PDB file of C-alpha atoms in Angstrom:
ATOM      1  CA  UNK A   1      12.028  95.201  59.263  1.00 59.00           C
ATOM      2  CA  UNK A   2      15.802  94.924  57.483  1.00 66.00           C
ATOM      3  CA  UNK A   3      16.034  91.446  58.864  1.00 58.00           C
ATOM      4  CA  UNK A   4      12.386  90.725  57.189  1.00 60.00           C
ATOM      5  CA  UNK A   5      13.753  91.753  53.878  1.00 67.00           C
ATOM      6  CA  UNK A   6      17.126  90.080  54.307  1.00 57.00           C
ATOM      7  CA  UNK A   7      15.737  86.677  55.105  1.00 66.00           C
ATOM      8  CA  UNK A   8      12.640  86.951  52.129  1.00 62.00           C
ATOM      9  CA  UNK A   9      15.588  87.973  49.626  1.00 66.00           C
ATOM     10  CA  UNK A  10      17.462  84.947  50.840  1.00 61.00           C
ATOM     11  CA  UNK A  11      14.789  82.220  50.121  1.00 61.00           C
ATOM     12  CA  UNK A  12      13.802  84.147  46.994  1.00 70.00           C
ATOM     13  CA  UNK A  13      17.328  83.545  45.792  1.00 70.00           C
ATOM     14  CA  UNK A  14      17.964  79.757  47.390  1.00 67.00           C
ATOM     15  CA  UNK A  15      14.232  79.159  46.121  1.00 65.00           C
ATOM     16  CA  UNK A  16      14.915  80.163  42.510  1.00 60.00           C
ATOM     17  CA  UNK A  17      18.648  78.283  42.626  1.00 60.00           C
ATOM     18  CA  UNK A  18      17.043  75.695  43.672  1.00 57.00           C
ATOM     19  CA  UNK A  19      14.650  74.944  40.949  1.00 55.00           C
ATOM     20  CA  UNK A  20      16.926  75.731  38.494  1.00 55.00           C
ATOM     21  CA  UNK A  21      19.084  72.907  39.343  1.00 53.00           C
ATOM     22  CA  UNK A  22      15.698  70.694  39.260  1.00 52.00           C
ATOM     23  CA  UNK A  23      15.305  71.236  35.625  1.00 55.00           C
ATOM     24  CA  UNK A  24      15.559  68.402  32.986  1.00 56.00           C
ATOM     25  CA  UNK A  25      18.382  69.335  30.243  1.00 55.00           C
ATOM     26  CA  UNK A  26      17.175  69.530  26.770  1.00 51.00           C
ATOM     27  CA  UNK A  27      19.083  66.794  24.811  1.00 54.00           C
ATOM     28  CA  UNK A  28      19.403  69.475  21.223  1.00 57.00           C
ATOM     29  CA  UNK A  29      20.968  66.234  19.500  1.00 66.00           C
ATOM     30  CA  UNK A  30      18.167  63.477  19.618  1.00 90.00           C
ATOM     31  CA  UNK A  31      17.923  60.722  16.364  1.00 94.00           C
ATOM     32  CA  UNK A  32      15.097  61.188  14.533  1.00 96.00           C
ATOM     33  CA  UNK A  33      13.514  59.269  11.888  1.00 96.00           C
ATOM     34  CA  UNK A  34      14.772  58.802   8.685  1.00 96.00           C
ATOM     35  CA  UNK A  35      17.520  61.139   6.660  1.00 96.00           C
ATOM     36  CA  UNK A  36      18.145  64.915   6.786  1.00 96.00           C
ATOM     37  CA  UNK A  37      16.666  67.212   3.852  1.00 96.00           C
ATOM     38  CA  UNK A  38      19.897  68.624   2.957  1.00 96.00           C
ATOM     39  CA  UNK A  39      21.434  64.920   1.847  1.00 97.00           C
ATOM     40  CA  UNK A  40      18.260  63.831  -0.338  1.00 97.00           C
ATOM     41  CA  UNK A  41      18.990  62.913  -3.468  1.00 97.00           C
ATOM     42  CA  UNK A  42      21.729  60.958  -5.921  1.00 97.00           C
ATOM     43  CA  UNK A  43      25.291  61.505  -4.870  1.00 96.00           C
ATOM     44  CA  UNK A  44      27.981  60.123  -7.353  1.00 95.00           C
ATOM     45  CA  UNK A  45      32.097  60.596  -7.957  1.00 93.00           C
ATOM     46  CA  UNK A  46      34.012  59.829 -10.714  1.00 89.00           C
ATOM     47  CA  UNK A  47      38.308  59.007 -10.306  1.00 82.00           C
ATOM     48  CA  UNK A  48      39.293  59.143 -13.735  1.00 78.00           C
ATOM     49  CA  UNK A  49      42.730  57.943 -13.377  1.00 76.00           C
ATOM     50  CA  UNK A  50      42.000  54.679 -11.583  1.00 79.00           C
ATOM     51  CA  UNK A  51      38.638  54.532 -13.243  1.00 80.00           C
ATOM     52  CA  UNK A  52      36.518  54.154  -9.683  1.00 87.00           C
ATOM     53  CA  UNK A  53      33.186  55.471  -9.131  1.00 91.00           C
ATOM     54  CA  UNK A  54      30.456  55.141  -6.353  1.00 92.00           C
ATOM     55  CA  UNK A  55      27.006  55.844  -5.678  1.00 93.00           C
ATOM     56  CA  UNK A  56      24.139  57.070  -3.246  1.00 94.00           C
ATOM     57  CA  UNK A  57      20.781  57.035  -3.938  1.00 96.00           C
ATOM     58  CA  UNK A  58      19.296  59.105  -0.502  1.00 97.00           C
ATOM     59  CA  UNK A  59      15.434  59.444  -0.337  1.00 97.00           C
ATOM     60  CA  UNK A  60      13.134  59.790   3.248  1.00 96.00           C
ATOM     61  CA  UNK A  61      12.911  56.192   4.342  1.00 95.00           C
ATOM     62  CA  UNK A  62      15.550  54.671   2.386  1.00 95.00           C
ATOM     63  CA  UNK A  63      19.334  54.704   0.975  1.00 95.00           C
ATOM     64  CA  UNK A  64      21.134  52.744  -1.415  1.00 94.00           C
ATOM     65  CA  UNK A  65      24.895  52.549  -2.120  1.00 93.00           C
ATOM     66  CA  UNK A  66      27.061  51.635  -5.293  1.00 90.00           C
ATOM     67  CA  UNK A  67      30.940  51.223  -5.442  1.00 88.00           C
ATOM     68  CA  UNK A  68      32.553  49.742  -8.318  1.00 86.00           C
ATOM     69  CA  UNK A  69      33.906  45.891  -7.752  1.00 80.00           C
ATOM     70  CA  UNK A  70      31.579  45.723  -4.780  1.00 82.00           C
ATOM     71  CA  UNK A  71      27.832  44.703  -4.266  1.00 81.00           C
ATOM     72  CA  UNK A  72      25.466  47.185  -3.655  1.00 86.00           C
ATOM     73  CA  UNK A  73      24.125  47.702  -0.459  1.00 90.00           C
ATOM     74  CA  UNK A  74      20.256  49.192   1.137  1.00 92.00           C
ATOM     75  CA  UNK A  75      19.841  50.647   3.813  1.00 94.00           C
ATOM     76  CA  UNK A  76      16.239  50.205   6.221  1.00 94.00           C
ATOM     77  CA  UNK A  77      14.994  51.079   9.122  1.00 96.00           C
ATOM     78  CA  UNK A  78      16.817  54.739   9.118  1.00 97.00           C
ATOM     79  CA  UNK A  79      17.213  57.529  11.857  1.00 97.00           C
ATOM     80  CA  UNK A  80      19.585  59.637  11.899  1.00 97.00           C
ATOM     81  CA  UNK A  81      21.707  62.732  14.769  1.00 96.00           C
ATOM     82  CA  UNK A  82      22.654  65.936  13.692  1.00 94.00           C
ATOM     83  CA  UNK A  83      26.502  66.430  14.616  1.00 93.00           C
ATOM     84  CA  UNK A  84      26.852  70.060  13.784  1.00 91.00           C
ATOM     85  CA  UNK A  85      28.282  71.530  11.542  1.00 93.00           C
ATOM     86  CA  UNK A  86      26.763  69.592   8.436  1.00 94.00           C
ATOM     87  CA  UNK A  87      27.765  66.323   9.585  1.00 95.00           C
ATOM     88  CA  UNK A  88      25.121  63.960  10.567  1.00 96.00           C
ATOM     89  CA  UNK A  89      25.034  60.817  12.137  1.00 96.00           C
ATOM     90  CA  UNK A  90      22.821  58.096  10.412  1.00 96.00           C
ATOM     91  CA  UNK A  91      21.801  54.676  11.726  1.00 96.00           C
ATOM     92  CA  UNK A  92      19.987  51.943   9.863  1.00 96.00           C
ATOM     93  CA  UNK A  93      19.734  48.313   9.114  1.00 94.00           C
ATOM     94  CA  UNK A  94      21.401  47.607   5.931  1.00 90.00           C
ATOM     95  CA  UNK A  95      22.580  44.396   3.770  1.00 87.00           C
ATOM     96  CA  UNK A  96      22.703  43.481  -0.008  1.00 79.00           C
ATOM     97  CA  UNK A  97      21.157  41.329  -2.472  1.00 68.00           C
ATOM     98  CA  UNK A  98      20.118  37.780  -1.709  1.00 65.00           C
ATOM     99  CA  UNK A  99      22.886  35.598  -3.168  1.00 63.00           C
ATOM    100  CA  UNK A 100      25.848  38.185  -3.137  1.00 64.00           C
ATOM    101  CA  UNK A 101      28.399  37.968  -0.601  1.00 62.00           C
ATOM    102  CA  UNK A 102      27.028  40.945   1.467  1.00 60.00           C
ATOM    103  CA  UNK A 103      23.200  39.672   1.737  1.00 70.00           C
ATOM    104  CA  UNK A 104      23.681  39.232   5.286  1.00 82.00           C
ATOM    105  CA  UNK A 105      21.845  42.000   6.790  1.00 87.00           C
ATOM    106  CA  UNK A 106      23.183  43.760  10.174  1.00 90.00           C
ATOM    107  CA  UNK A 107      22.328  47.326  12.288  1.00 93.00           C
ATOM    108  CA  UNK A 108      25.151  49.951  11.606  1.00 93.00           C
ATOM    109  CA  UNK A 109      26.084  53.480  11.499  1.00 94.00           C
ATOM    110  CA  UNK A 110      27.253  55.967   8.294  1.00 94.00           C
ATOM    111  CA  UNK A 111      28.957  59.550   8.754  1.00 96.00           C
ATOM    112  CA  UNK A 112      27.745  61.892   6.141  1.00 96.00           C
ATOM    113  CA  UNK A 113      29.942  65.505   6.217  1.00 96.00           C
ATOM    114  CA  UNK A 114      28.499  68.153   3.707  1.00 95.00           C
ATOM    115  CA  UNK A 115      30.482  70.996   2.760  1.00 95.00           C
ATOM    116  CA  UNK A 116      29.909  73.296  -0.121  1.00 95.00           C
ATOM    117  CA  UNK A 117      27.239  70.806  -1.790  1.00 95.00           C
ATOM    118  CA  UNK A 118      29.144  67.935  -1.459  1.00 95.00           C
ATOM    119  CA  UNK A 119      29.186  65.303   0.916  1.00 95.00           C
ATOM    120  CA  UNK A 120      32.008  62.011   2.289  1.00 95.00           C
ATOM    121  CA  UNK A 121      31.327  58.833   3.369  1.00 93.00           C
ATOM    122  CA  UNK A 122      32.590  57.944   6.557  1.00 92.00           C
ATOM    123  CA  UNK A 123      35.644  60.361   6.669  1.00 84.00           C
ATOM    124  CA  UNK A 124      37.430  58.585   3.921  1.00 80.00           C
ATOM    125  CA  UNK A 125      35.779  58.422   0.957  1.00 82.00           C
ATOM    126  CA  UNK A 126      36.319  61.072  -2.078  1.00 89.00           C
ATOM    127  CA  UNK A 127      33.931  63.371  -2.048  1.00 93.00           C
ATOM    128  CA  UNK A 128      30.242  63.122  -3.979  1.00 94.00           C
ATOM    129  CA  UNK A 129      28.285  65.570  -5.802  1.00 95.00           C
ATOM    130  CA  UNK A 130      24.947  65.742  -7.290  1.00 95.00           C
ATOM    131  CA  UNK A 131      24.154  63.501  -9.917  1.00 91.00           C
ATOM    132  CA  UNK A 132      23.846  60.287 -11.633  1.00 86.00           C
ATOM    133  CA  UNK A 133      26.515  57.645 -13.246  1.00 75.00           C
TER     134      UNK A 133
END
């Protein structure tokens, strides 16, 4: 009767170890379509030494981008991967205005890092707040 028990507790336990290693993983950091809630909305910053200042313009389905000296920039086609931590991955198709030197159009990827309600570019840009130039 013990060796009974023994053996059903065995393949209970190799049974159940078993399966568990059969399960899919649940990838938590898929892309999804278009841009996260938290960076909707117009990011600008001012340097008033130098006199520099940039833009985003961040809706659902679309993104624009400002910088002073340079031509400004859409961005298509977006999806984006939460990082962690409030930094998100986004990917999108992006190019400027016909006739401008950056109307070529090409697939790419932006870093967006929010930290108490601001947000950089990339890693090395100043840091944006709400608003509007």
């Amino acid at each position: 009767m013990r060796l009974h028990r023994l053996t059903a507790t065995f393949l209970i336990i190799t049974t159940l170890g078993i399966s568990g290693l059969a399960t899919n993983p649940v990838q938590a950091a898929s892309w999804h379509k278009g841009t996260p809630k938290v960076l909707r909305g117009n990011w600008v910053y001012h340097r008033k030494q130098v006199s520099q200042w940039g833009y985003y313009h961040i809706s659902a389905n679309k993104m624009t981008s400002d910088d002073q000296g340079m031509p400004g920039l859409t961005y298509k086609h977006l999806k984006y991967k939460s990082l962690g931590h409030g930094k998100y991955k986004i990917h999108s198709y992006s190019g400027g205005v016909k006739g401008s030197l950056a109307s070529k159009w090409y697939w790419g990827t932006t870093t967006f890092v929010k930290r108490h309600g601001k947000i950089q570019v990339n890693g090395y840009t100043p840091w944006y707040h709400h608003g509007t130039l």
